[in-house]
Every structure is written in C-alpha cells, then in structure tokens.
CSV table of C-alpha atoms and ligand atoms in Angstrom, one decimal:
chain,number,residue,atom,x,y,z
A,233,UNK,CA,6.9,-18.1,-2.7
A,234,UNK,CA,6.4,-15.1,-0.8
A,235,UNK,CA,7.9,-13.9,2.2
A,236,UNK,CA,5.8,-11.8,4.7
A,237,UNK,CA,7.4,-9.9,7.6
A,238,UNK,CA,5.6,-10.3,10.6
A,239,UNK,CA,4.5,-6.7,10.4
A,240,UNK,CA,2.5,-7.7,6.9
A,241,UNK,CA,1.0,-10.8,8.7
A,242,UNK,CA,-0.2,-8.9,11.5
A,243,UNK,CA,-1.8,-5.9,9.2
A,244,UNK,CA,-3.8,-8.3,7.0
A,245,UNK,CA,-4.8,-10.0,9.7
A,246,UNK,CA,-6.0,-6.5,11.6
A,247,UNK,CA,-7.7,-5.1,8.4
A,248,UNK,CA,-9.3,-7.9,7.7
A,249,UNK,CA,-10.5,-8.7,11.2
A,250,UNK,CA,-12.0,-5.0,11.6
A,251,UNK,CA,-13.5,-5.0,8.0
A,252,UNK,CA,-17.5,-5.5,7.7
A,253,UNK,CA,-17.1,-7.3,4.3
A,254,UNK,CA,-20.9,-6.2,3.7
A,255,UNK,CA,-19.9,-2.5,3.4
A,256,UNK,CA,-16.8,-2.6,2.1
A,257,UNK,CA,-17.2,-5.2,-0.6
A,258,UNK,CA,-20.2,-3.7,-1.9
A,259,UNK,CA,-18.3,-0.4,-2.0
A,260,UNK,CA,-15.4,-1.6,-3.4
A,261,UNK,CA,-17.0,-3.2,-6.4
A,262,UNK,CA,-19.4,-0.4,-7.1
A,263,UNK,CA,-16.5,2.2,-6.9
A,264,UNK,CA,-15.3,-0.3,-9.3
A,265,UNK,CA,-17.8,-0.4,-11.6
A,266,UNK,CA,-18.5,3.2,-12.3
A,267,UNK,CA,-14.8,4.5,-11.9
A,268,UNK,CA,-14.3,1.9,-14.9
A,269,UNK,CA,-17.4,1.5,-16.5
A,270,UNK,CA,-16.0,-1.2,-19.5
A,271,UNK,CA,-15.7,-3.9,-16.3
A,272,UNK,CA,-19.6,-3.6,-16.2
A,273,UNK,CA,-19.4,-5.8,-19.5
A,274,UNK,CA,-19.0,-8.5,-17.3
A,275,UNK,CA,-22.3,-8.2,-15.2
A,276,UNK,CA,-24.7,-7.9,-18.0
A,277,UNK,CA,-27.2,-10.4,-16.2
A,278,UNK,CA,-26.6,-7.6,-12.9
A,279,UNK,CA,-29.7,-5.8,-14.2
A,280,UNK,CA,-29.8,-1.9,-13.8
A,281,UNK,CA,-26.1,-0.3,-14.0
A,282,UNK,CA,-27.3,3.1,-15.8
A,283,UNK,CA,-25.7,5.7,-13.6
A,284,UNK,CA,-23.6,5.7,-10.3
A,285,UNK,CA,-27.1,5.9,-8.3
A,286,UNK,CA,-27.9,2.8,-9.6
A,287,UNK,CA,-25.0,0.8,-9.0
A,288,UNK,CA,-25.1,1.3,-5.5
A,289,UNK,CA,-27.9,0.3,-5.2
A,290,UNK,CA,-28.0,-2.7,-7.3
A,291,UNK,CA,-28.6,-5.5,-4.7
A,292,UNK,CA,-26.9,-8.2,-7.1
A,293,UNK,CA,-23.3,-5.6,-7.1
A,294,UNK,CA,-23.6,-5.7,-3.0
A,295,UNK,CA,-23.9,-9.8,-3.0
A,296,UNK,CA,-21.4,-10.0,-5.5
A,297,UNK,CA,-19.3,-7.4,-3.6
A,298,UNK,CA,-19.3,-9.2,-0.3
A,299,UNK,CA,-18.8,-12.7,-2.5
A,300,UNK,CA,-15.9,-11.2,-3.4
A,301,UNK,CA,-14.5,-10.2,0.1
A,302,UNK,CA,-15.3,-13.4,1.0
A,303,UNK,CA,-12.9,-14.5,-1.5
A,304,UNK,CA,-10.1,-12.3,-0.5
A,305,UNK,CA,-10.9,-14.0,2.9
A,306,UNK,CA,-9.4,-17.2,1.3
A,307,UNK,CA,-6.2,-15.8,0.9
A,308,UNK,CA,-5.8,-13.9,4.1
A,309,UNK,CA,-6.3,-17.6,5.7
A,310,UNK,CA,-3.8,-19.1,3.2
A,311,UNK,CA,-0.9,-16.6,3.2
A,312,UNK,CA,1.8,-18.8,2.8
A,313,UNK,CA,0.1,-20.2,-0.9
A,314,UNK,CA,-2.2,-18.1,-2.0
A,315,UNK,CA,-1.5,-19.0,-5.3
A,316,UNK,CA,-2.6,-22.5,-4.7
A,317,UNK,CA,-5.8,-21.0,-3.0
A,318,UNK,CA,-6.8,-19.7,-6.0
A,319,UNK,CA,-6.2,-22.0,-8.7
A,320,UNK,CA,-9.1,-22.7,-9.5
A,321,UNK,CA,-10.5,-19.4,-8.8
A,322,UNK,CA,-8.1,-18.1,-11.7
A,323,UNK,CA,-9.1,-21.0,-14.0
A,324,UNK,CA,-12.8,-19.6,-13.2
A,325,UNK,CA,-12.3,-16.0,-14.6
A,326,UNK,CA,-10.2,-17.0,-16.8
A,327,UNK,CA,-12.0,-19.6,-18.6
A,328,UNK,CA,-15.4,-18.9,-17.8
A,329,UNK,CA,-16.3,-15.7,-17.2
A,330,UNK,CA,-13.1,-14.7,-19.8
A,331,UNK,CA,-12.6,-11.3,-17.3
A,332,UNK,CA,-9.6,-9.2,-18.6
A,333,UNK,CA,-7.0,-9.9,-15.8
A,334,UNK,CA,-6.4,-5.8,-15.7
A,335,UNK,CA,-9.3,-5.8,-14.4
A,336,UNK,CA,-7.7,-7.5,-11.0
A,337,UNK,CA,-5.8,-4.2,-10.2
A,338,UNK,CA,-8.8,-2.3,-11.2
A,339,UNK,CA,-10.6,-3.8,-7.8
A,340,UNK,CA,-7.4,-4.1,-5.6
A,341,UNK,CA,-7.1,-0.1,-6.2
A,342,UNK,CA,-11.0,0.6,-5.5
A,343,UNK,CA,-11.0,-1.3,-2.2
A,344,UNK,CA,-7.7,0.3,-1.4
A,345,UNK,CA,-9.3,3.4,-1.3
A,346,UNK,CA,-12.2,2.2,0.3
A,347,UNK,CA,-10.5,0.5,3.3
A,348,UNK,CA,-8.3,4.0,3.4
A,349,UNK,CA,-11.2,5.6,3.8
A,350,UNK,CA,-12.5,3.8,6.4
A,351,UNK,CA,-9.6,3.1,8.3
A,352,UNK,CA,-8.3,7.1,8.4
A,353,UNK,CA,-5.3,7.7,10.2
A,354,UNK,CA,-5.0,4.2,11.1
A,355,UNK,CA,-4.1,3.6,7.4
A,356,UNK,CA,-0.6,4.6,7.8
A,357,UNK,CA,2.3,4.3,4.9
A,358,UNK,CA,3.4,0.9,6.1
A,359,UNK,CA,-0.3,-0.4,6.5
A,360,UNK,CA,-1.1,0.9,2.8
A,361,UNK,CA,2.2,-0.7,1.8
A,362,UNK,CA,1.2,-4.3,3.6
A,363,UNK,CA,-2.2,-4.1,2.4
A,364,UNK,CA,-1.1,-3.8,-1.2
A,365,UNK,CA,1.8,-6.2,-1.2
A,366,UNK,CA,-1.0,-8.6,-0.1
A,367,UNK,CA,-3.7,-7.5,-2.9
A,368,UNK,CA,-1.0,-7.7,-6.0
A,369,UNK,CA,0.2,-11.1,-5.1
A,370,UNK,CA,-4.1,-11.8,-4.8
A,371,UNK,CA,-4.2,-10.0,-8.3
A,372,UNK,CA,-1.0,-12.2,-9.4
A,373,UNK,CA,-2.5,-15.5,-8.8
A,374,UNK,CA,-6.3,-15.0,-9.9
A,375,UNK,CA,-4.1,-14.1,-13.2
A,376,UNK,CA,-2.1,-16.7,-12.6
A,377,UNK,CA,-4.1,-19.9,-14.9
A,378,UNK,CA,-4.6,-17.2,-18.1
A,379,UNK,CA,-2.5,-18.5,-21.2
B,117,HNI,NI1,-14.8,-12.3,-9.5
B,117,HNI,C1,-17.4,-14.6,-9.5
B,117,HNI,C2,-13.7,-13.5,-6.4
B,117,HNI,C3,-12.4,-9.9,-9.3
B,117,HNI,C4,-16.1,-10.8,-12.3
B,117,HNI,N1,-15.4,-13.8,-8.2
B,117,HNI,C5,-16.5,-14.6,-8.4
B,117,HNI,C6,-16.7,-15.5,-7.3
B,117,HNI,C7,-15.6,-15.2,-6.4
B,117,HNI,C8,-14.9,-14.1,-7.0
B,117,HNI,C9,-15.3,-15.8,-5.0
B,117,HNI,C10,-17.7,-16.5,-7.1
B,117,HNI,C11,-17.2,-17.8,-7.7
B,117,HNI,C12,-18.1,-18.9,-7.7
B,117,HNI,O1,-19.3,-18.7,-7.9
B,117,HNI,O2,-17.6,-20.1,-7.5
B,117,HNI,N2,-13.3,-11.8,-8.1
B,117,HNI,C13,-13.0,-12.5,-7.0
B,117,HNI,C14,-11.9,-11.8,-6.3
B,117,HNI,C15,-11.5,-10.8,-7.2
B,117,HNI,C16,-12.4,-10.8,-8.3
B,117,HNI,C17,-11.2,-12.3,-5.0
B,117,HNI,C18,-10.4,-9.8,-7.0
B,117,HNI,C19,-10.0,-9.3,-6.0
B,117,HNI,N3,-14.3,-10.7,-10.6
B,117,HNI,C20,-13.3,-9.8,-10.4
B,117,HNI,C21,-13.3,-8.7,-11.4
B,117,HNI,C22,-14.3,-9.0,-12.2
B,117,HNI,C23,-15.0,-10.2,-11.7
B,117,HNI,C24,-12.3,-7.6,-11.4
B,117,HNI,C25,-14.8,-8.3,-13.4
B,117,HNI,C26,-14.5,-7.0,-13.7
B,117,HNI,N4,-16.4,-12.6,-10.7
B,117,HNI,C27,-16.7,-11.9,-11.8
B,117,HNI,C28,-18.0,-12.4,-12.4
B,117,HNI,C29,-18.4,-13.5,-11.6
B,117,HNI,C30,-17.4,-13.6,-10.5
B,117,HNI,C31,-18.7,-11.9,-13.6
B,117,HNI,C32,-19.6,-14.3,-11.7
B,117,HNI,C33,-20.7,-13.5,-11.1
B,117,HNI,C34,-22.1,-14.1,-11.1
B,117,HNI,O3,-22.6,-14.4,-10.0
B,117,HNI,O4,-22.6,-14.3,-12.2
C-alpha cells in the first residue's frame, strides 16, 4: 500500500489534468523508441521505424502513444490500488506481448522528460519528485504478474 501526501495527490492530479495525452503520449513513446531502439522489437507489426523521422511520424506509435496515456489515466483515477488496476494489464505484457519489464522505466523516464519539458518552470523538484514516485509504483505493478 502506498501512502500519498496530499501534495503528491494534488500534483498528479494537476499534471495530468493540464496534459493533452495526444502530444505527450505520442512523444513519450517515440522518445522512447529511438532513445532505446531494442524496445522497437516489440512493435514489429508498427510498420516503418527506420530512423527518428520516421517514428514520429508513425501514426500507429501516436495511437499507441496516447493508448498508453490513457492507461496511465487508470492509475491517476485509482491511486489508492493501482496495483489492483493493473492486474490484468501486467498479466497482458507479461504473458502476451512477453515485453521485458525494464522496459517500464524506459517509458516512465521518456515521458518524464517530456512532461518537463512541457511544463518548464512549473516542473519544480517536488513536482518531478511526485510525478516519479507516481510512475515507479505504475512501473511496479505493470511488473507486478511476471514470474
Ligand atoms: Ni503497453 C498495449 C499500457 C508500457 C508494449 N499497453 C498496451 C495497452 C495499454 C498499454 C493500455 C492496450 C492494451 C489492450 O489492448 O487491452 N504500456 C501501457 C502502460 C505502459 C506501457 C501504461 C507504461 C507506462 N508497453 C509498454 C512498454 C512496451 C509496451 C514499455 C514495450 C517496449 N503495449 C506494448 C505492446 C502493446 C501494448 C506491444 C500491444 C500493441 C498493439 O496494439 O499491438
């Protein structure tokens, strides 16, 4: 179980409420992809993923991008279990798609960089420091159903 100070609650809540999950997601995941090129192994069906041009602008990586702030959405509704929220979301990548749970972090640092880049000034110490509290207990529990 984890605790959140009412300082976290209210950041996630803020970032997330001023975040266009079109943008940022897309961002996010193409940072993602050619910062770490071995998690493209994963999106073989995703079509051209040559070069960094590409990427971005893959339409599949900026669906898939804002499917996955849509995910994160989950959790920022369901802070007190998140773990519970993504059960079966874990079970998914784990059994499925067989992603390498690394891979978790890999994302949570890309769209911390994105939404620091966005947010500027804004994105103070403490805020950072909320915002990735929040993304390693997401990481945590989408790794959570691997054995
Ligand atoms: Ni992920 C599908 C959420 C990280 C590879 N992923 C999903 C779906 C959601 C989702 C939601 C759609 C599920 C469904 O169709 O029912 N993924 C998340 C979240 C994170 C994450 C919240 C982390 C923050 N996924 C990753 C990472 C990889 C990844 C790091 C690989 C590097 N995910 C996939 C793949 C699919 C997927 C592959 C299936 C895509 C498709 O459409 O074929």
């Amino acid at each position: 179980m984890v605790e959140w100070t009412d300082f976290e609650r209210a950041t996630i809540a803020d970032i997330f409420s001023k975040m266009n999950y079109e943008t940022v997601g897309p961002a996010a995941l193409s940072r993602c992809l050619v910062v770490y090129p071995w998690t493209q192994r994963y999106f073989g069906n995703f079509g051209n993923l040559y070069n960094a041009a590409a990427i971005m602008g893959n339409p599949m990586v900026a669906k898939h991008g804002t499917t996955i702030l849509h995910g994160l959405d989950r959790a920022v509704k369901n802070m007190d279990d998140i773990k519970g929220t993504y059960t079966e979301l874990s079970v998914l990548h784990s059994e499925k798609l067989h992603v390498d749970p690394d891979n978790f972090k890999l994302l949570a640092d890309c769209l911390t960089v994105v939404v620091a880049s966005q947010f500027g000034k804004a994105f103070t110490g403490e805020v950072q420091a909320a915002f990735q509290k929040f993304l390693s207990v997401v990481v945590s529990s989408l790794g959570r159903q691997y054995h």
